[in-house]
PDB file of C-alpha atoms and ligand atoms in Angstrom:
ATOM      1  CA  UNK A   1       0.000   0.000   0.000  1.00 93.00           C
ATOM      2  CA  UNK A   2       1.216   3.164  -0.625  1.00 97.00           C
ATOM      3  CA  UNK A   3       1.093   6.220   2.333  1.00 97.00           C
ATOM      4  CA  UNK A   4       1.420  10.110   1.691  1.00 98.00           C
ATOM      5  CA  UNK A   5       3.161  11.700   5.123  1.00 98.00           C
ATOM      6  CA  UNK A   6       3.407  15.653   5.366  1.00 97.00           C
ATOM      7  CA  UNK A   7       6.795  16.503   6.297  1.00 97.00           C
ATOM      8  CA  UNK A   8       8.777  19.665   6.414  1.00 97.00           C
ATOM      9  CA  UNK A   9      12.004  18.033   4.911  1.00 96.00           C
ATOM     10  CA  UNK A  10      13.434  15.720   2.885  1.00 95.00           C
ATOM     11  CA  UNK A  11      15.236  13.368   5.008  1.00 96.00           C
ATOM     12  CA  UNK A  12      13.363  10.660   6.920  1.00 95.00           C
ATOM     13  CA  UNK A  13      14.215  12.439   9.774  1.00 97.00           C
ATOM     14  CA  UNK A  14      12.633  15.081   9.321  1.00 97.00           C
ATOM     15  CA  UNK A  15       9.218  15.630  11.237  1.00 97.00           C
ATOM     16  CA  UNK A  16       5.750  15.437  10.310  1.00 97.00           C
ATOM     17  CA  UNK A  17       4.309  18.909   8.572  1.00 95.00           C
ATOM     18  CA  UNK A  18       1.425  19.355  10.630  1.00 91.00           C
ATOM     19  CA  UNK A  19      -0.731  20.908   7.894  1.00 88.00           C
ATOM     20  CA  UNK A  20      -1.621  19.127   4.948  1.00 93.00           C
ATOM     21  CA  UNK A  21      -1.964  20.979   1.728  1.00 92.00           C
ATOM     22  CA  UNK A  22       0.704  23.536   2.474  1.00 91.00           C
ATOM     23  CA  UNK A  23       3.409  20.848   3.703  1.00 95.00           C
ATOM     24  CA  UNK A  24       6.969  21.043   2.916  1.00 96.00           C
ATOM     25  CA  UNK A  25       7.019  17.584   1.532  1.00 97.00           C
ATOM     26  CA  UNK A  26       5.157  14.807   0.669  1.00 98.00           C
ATOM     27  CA  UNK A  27       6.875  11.477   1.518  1.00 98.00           C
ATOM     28  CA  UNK A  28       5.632   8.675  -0.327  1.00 97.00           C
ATOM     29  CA  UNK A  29       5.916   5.534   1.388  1.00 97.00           C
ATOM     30  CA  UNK A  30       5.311   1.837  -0.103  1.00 97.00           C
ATOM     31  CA  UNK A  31       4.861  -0.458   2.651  1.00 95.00           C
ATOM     32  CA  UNK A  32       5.134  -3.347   0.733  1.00 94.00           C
ATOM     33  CA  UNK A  33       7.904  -2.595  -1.100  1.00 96.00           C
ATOM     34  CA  UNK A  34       9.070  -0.343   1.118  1.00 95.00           C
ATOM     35  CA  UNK A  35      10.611   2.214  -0.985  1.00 96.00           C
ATOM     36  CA  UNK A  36      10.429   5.547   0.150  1.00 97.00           C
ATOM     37  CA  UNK A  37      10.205   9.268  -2.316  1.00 97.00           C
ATOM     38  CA  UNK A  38       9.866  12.365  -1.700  1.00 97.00           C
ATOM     39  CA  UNK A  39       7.937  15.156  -3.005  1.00 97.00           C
ATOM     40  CA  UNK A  40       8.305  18.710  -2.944  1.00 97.00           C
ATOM     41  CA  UNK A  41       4.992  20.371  -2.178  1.00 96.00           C
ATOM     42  CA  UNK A  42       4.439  22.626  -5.621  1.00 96.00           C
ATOM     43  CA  UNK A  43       1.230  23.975  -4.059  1.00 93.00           C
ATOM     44  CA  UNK A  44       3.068  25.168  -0.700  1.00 92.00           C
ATOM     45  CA  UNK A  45       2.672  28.743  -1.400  1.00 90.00           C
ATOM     46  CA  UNK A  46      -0.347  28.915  -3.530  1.00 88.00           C
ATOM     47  CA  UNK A  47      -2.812  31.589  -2.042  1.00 83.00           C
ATOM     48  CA  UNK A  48      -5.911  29.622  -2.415  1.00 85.00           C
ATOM     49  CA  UNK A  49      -6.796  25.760  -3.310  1.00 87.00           C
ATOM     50  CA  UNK A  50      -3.704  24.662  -1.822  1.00 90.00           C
ATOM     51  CA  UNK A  51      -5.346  21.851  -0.273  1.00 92.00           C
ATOM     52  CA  UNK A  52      -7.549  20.387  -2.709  1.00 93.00           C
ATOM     53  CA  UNK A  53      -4.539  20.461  -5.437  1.00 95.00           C
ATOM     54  CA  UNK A  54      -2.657  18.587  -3.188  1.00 96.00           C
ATOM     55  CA  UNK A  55      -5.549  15.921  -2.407  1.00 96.00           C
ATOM     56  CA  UNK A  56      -5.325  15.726  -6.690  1.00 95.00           C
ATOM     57  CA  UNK A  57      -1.662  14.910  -6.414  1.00 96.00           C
ATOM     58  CA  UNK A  58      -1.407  12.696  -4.087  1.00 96.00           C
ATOM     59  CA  UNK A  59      -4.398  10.665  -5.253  1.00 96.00           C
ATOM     60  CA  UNK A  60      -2.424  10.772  -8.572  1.00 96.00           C
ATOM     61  CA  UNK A  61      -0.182   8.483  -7.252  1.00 96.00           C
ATOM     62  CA  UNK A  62      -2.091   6.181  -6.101  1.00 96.00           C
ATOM     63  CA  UNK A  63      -1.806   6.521  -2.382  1.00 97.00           C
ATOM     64  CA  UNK A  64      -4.554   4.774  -0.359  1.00 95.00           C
ATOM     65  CA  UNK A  65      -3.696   6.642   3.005  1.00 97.00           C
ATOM     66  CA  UNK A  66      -2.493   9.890   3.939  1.00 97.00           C
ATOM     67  CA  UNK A  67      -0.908  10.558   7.525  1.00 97.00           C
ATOM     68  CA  UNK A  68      -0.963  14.600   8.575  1.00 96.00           C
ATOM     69  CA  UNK A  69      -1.987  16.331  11.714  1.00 92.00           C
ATOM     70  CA  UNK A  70      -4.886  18.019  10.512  1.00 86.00           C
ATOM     71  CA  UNK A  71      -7.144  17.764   7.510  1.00 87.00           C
ATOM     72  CA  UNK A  72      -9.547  20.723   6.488  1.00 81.00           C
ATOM     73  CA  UNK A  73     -13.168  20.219   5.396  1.00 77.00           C
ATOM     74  CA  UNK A  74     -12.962  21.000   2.021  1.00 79.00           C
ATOM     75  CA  UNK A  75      -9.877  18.393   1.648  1.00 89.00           C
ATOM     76  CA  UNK A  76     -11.805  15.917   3.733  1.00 86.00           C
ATOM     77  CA  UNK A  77     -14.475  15.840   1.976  1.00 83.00           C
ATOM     78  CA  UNK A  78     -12.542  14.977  -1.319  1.00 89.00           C
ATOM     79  CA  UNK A  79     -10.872  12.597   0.110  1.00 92.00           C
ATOM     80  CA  UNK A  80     -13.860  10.428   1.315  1.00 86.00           C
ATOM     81  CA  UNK A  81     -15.651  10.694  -2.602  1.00 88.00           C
ATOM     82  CA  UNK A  82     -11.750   9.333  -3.640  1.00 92.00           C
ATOM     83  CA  UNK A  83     -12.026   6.341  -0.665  1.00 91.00           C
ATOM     84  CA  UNK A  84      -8.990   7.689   0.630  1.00 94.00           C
ATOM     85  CA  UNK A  85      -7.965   7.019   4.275  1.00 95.00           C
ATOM     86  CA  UNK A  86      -7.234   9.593   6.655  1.00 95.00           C
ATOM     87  CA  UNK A  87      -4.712   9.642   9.912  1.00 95.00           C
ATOM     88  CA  UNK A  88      -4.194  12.615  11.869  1.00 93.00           C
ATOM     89  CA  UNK A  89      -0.989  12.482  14.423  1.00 93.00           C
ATOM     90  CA  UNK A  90      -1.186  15.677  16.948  1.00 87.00           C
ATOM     91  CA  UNK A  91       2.470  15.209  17.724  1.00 88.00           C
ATOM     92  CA  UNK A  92       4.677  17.457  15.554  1.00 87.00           C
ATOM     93  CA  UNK A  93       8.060  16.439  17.116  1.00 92.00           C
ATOM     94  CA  UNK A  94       7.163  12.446  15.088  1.00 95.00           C
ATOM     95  CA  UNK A  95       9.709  11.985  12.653  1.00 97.00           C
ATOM     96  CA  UNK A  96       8.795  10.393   9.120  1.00 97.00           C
ATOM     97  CA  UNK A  97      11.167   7.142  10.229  1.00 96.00           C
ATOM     98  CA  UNK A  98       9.327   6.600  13.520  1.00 96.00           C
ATOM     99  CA  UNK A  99       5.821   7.251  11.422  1.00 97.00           C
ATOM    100  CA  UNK A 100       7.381   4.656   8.884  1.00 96.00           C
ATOM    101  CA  UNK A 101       8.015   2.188  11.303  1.00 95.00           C
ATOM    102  CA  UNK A 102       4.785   2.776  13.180  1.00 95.00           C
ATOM    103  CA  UNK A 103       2.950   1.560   9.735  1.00 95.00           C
ATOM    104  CA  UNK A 104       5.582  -1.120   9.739  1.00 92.00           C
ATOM    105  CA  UNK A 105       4.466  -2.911  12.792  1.00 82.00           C
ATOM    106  CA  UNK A 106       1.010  -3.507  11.482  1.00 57.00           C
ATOM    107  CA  UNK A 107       2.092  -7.010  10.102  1.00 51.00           C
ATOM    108  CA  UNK A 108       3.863  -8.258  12.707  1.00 50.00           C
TER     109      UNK A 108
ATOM    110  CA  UNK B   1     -40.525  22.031  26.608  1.00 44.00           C
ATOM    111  CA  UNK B   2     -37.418  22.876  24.842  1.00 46.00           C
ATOM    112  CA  UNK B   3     -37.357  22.015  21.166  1.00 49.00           C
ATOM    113  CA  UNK B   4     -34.858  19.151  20.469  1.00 52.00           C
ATOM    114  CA  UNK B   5     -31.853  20.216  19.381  1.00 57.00           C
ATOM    115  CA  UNK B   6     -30.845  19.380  15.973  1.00 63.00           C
ATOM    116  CA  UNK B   7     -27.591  16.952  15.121  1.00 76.00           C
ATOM    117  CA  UNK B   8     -24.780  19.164  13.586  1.00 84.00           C
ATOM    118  CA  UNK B   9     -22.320  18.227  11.183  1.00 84.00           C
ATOM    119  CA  UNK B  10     -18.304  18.181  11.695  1.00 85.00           C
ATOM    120  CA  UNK B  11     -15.683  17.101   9.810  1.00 82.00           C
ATOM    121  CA  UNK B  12     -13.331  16.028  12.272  1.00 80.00           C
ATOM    122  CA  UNK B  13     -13.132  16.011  15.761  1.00 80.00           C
ATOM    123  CA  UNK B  14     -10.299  17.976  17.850  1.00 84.00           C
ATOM    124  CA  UNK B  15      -7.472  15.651  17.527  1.00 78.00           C
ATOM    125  CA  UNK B  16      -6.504  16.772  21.371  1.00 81.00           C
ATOM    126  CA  UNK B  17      -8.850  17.370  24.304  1.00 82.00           C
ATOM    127  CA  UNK B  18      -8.061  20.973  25.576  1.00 90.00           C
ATOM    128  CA  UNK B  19      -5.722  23.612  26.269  1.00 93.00           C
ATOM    129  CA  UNK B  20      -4.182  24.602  29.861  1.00 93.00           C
ATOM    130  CA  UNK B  21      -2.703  28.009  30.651  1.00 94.00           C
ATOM    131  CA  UNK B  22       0.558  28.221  31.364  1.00 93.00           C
ATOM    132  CA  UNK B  23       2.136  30.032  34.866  1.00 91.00           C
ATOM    133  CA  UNK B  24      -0.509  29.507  37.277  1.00 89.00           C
ATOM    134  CA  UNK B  25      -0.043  28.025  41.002  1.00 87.00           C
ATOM    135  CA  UNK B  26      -3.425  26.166  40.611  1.00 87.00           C
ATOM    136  CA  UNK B  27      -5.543  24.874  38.314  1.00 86.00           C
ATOM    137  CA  UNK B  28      -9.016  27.068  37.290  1.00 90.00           C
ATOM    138  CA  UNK B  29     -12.528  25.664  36.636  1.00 90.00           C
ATOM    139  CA  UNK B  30     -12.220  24.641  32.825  1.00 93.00           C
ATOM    140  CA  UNK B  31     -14.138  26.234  30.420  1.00 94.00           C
ATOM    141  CA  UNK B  32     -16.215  23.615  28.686  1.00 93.00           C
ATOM    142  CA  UNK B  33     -16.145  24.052  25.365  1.00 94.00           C
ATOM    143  CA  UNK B  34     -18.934  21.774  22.999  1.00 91.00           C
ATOM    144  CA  UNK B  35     -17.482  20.613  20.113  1.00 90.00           C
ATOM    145  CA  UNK B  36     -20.145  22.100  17.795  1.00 92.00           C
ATOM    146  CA  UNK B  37     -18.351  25.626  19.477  1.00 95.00           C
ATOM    147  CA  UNK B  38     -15.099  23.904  18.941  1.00 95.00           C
ATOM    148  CA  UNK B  39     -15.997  23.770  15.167  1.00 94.00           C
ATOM    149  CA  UNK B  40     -17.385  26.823  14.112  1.00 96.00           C
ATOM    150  CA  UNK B  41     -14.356  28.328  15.575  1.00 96.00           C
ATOM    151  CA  UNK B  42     -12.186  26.394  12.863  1.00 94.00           C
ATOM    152  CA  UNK B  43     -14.254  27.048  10.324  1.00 94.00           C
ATOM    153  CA  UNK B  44     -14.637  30.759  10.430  1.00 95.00           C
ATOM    154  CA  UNK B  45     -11.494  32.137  12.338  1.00 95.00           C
ATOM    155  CA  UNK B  46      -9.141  29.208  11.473  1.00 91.00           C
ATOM    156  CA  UNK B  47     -10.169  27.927   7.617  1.00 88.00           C
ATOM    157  CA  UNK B  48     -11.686  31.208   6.939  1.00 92.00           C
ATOM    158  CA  UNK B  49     -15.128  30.448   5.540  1.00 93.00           C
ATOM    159  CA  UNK B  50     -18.015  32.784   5.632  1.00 95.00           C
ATOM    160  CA  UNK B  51     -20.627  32.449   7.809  1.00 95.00           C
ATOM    161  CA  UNK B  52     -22.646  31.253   5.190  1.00 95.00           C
ATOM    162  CA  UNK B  53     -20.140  28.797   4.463  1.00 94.00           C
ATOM    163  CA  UNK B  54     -19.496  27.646   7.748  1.00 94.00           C
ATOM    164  CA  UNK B  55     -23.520  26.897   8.563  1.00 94.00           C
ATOM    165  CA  UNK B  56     -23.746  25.136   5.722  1.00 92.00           C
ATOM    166  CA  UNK B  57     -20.537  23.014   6.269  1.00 90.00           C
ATOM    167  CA  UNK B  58     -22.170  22.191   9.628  1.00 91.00           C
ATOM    168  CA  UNK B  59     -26.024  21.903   8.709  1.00 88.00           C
ATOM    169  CA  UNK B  60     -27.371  24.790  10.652  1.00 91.00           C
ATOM    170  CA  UNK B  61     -29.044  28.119   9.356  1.00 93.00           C
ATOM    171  CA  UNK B  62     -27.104  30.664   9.645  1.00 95.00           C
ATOM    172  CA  UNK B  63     -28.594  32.579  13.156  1.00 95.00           C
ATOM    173  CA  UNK B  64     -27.915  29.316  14.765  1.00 93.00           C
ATOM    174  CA  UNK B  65     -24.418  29.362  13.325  1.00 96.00           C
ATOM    175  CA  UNK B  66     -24.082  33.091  14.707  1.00 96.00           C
ATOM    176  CA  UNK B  67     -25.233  31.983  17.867  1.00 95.00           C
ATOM    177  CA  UNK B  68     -22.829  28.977  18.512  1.00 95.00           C
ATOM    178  CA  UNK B  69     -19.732  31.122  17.248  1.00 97.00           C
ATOM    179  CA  UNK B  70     -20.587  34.011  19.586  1.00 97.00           C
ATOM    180  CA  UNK B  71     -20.890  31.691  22.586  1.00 96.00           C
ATOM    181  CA  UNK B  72     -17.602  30.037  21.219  1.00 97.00           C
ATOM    182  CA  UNK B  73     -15.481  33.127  21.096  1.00 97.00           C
ATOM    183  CA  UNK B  74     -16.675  34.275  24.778  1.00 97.00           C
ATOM    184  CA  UNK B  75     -15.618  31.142  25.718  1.00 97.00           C
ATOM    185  CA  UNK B  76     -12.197  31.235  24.280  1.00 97.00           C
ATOM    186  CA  UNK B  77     -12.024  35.150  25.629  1.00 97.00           C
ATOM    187  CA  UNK B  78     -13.184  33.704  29.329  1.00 95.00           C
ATOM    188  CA  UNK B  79     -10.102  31.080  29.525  1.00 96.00           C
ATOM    189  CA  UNK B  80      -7.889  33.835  27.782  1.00 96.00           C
ATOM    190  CA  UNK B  81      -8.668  36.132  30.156  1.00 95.00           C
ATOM    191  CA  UNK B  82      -8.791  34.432  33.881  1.00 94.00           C
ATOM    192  CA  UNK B  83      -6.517  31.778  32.933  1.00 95.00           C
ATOM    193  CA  UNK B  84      -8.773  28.955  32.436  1.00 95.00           C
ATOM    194  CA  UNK B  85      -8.076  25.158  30.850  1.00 95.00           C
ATOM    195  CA  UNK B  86     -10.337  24.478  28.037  1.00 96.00           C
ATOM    196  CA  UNK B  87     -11.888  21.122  27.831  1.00 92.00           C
ATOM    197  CA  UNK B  88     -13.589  20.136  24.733  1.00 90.00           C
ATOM    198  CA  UNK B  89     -16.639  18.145  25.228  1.00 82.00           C
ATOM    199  CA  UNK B  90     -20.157  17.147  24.150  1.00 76.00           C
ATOM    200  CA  UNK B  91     -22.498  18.771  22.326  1.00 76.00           C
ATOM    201  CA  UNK B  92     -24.973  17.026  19.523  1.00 74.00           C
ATOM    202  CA  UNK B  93     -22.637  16.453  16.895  1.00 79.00           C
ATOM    203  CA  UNK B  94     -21.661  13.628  14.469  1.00 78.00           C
ATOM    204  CA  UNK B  95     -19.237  13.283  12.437  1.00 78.00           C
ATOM    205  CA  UNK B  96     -19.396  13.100   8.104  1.00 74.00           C
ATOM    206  CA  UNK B  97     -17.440   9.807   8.799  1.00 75.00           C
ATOM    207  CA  UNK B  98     -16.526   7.423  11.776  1.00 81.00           C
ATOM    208  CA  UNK B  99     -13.499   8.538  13.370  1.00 86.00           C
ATOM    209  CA  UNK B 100     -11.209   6.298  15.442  1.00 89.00           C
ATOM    210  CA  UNK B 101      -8.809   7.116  18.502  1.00 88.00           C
ATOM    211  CA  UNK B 102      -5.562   5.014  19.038  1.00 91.00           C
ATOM    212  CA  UNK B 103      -5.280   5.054  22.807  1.00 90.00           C
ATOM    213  CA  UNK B 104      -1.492   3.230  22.041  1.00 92.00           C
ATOM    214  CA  UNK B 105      -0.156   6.121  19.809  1.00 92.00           C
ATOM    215  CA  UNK B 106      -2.771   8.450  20.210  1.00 90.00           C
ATOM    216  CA  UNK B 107      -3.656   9.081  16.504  1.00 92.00           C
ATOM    217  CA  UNK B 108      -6.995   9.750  14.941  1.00 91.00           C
ATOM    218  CA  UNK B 109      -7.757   7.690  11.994  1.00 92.00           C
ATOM    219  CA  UNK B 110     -11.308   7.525   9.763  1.00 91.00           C
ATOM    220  CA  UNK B 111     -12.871   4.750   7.786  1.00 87.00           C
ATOM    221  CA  UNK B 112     -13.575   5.448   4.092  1.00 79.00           C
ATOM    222  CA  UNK B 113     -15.188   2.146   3.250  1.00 75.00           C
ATOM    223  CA  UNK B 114     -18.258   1.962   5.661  1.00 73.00           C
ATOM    224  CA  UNK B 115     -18.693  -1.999   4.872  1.00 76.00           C
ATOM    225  CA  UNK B 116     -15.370  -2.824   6.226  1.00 78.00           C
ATOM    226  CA  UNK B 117     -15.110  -2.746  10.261  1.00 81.00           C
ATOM    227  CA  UNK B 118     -11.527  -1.394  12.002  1.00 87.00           C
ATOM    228  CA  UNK B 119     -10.497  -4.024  14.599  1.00 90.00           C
ATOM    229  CA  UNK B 120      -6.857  -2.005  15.269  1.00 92.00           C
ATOM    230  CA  UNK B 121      -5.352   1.126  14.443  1.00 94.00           C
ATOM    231  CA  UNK B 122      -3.841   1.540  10.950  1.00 92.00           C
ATOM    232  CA  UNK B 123      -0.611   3.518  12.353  1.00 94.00           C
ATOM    233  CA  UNK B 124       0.592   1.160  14.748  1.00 93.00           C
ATOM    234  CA  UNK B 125      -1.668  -2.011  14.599  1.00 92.00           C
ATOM    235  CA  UNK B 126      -2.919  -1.732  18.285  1.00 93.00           C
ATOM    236  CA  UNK B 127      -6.270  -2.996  19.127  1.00 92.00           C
ATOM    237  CA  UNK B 128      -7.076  -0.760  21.896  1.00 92.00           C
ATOM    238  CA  UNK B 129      -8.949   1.723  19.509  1.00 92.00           C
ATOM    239  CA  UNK B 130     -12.078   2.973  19.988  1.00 87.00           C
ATOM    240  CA  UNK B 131     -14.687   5.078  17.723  1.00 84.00           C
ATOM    241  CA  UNK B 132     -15.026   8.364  18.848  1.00 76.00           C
ATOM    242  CA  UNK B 133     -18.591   9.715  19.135  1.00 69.00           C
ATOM    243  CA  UNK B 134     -20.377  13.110  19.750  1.00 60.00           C
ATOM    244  CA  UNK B 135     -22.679  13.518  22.727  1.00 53.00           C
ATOM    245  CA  UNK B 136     -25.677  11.878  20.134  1.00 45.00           C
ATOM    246  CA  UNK B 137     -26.618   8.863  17.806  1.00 44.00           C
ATOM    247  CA  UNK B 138     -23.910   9.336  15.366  1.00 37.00           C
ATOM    248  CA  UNK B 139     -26.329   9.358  12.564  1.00 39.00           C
ATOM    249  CA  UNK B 140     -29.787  10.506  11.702  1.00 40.00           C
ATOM    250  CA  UNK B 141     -31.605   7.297  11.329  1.00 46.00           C
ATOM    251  CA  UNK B 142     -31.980   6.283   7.156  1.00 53.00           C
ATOM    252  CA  UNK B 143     -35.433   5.632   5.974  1.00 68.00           C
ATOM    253  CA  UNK B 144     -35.203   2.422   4.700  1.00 76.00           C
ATOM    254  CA  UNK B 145     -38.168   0.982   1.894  1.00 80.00           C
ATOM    255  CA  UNK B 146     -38.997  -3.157   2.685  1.00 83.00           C
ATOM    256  CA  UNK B 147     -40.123  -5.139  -0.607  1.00 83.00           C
ATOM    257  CA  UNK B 148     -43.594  -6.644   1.084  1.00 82.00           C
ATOM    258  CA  UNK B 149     -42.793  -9.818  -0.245  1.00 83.00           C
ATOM    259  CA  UNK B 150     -39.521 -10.935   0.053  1.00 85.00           C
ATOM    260  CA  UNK B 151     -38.186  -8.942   2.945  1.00 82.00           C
ATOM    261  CA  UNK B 152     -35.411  -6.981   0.818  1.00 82.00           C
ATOM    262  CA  UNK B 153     -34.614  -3.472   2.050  1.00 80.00           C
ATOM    263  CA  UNK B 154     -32.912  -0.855   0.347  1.00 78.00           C
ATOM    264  CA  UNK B 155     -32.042   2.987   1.533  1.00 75.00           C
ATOM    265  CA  UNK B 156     -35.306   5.058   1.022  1.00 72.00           C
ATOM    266  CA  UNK B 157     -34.033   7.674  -2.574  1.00 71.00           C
ATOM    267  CA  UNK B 158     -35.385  11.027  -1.465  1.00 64.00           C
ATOM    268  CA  UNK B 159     -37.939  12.459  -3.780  1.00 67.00           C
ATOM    269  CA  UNK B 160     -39.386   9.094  -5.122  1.00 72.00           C
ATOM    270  CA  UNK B 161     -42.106   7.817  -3.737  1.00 74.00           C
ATOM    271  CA  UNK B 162     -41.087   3.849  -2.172  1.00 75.00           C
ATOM    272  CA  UNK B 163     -44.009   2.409  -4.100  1.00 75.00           C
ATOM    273  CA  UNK B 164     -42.254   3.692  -7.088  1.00 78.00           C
ATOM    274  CA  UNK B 165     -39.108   1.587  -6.104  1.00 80.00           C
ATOM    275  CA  UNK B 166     -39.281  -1.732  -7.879  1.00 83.00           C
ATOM    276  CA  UNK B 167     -37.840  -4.696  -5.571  1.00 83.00           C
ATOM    277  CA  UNK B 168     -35.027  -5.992  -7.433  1.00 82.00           C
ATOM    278  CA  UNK B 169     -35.283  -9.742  -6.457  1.00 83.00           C
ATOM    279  CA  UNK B 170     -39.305 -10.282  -7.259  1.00 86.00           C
ATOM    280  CA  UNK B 171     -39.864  -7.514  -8.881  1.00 84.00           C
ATOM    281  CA  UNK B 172     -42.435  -5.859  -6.321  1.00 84.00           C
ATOM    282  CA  UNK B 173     -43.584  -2.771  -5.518  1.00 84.00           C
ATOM    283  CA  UNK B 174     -41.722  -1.647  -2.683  1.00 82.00           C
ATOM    284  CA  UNK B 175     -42.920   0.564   0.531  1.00 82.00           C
ATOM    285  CA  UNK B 176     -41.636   2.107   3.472  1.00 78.00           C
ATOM    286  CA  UNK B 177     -40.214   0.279   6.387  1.00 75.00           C
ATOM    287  CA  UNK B 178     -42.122   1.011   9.466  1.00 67.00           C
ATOM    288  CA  UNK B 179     -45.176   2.361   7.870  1.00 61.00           C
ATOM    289  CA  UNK B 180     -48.692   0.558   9.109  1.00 55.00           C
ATOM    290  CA  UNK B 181     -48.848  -0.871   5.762  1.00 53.00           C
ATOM    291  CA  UNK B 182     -45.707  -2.833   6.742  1.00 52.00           C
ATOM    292  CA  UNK B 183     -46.880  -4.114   9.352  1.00 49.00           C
ATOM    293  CA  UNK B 184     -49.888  -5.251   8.011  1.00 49.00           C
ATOM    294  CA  UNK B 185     -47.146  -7.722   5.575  1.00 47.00           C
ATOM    295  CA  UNK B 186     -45.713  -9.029   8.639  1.00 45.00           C
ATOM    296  CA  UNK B 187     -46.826 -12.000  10.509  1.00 38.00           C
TER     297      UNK B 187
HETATM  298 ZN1   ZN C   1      -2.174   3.439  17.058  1.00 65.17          ZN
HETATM  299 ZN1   ZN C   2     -38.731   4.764  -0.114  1.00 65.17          ZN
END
């Protein structure tokens, strides 16, 4: 499966971006594979529709869950007609490894 | 009698239960704040929609959105103010989809595909998770139509009449779940 995480660099240490469509980063992260790319935000700055552009890019990658702290209404909304799941982390000090390995337990 | 308060909508819930104020030798009274308060402060002050905007987003006319953002603000100006925690809490709310709190890793997590149920969280895999809730029914009940014959139900389509519906397995005319008529079908 493949998961979007926000992040404000492009390192896997960096830490989670706590705001969705404006994020630094988008890390894409294949859990079965588990190869790992990231993605410079190109809507980051954008004035308006920041967020929905960025639900359109990320569900152009096929990502089936997206891991942020905090998802607006008009994203979330676009996100439930695309069947795309939703995980919001209130701790901004998580780093995208320890979110990586989080989603890596799951199996065990 | 007070007129029963209608269900409003929110997107998400709080993904943390309150604020405390920092530099005080003890604890105030919290200021409980509902979460329909909780929202209409995100919507207008935080994700900048209009009023209009915002009652619609929750599913309340607009003086009733008015009213829930004025009490919200005085609440936020009375912890502010004297120093108060704010607790969020309550209120007759549900969500536009089930949301789920991790109490291992203490994420919030929703479920897109209403057929499929969550037995652990899909962060860390624990199974002490458990769906999070307003103060209400999560959902304003579905009118459902009932084929008289062979029992199959499907969700009432607003607008068209449920005799209109055609059952699907025996090719009935269908009618609405609960009405007397139904009754009258079943032994
Ligand atoms: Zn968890
Ligand atoms: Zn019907």
């Amino acid at each position: 499966m493949k998961v979007a995480i926000t992040s404000t660099g492009n390192t896997i240490d960096s830490r989670l971006d706590s705001r969705f469509g404006r994020c630094s980063f988008f890390v894409i992260y294949n859990t079965d594979s588990k190869s790992v790319e990231f993605i410079p935000n190109p809507n980051k700055d954008n004035l308006e529709g920041a967020g929905p552009a960025s639900v359109q890019l990320v569900a152009s990658l096929g990502v089936k869950l997206v891991v942020s702290g905090e998802f607006g209404a008009k994203v979330k909304s676009v996100f439930d007609s695309l069947q795309i799941q939703l995980v919001m982390i209130p701790d901004e000090n998580k780093t995208i490894v320890t979110i990586m390995e989080m989603l890596d337990h799951k199996n065990e | 009698m007070s007129r029963p308060k209608r269900i409003r909508k929110m997107t998400n819930p709080p993904n943390f239960r309150g604020f405390r104020p920092m530099g005080l030798s003890r604890e105030n009274n919290p200021v409980v704040m509902n979460y329909e308060e909780y929202e209409a402060i995100r919507l207008s002050d935080f994700e900048l929609n209009s009023q209009k905007e915002a009652a619609q987003a929750m599913n309340v006319s607009r003086p009733t959105f008015t009213r829930i953002y004025e009490s919200a603000r005085r609440k936020v100006a009375q912890a502010f103010v004297l120093g108060s925690p704010i607790v969020f809490e309550g209120g007759k709310v549900y969500f536009d989809s089930d949301w789920y709190y991790c109490h291992t890793c203490g994420c919030w997590f929703d479920r897109p595909d209403k057929e499929k149920e969550l037995k652990c969280c899909i962060l860390c895999g624990s199974s002490e998770i458990e769906q999070y809730k307003g103060d209400s029914e999560p959902k304003v009940k579905e009118d459902v139509c009932i084929c008289p014959v062979c029992g199959k139900e499907k969700i009432h389509s607003d607008g068209v009449p449920c005799h209109q519906e055609i059952c699907p397995d025996c090719n009935c005319r269908m009618i609405r779940k609960g009405s007397p008529k139904n009754k009258f079908y079943q032994k």
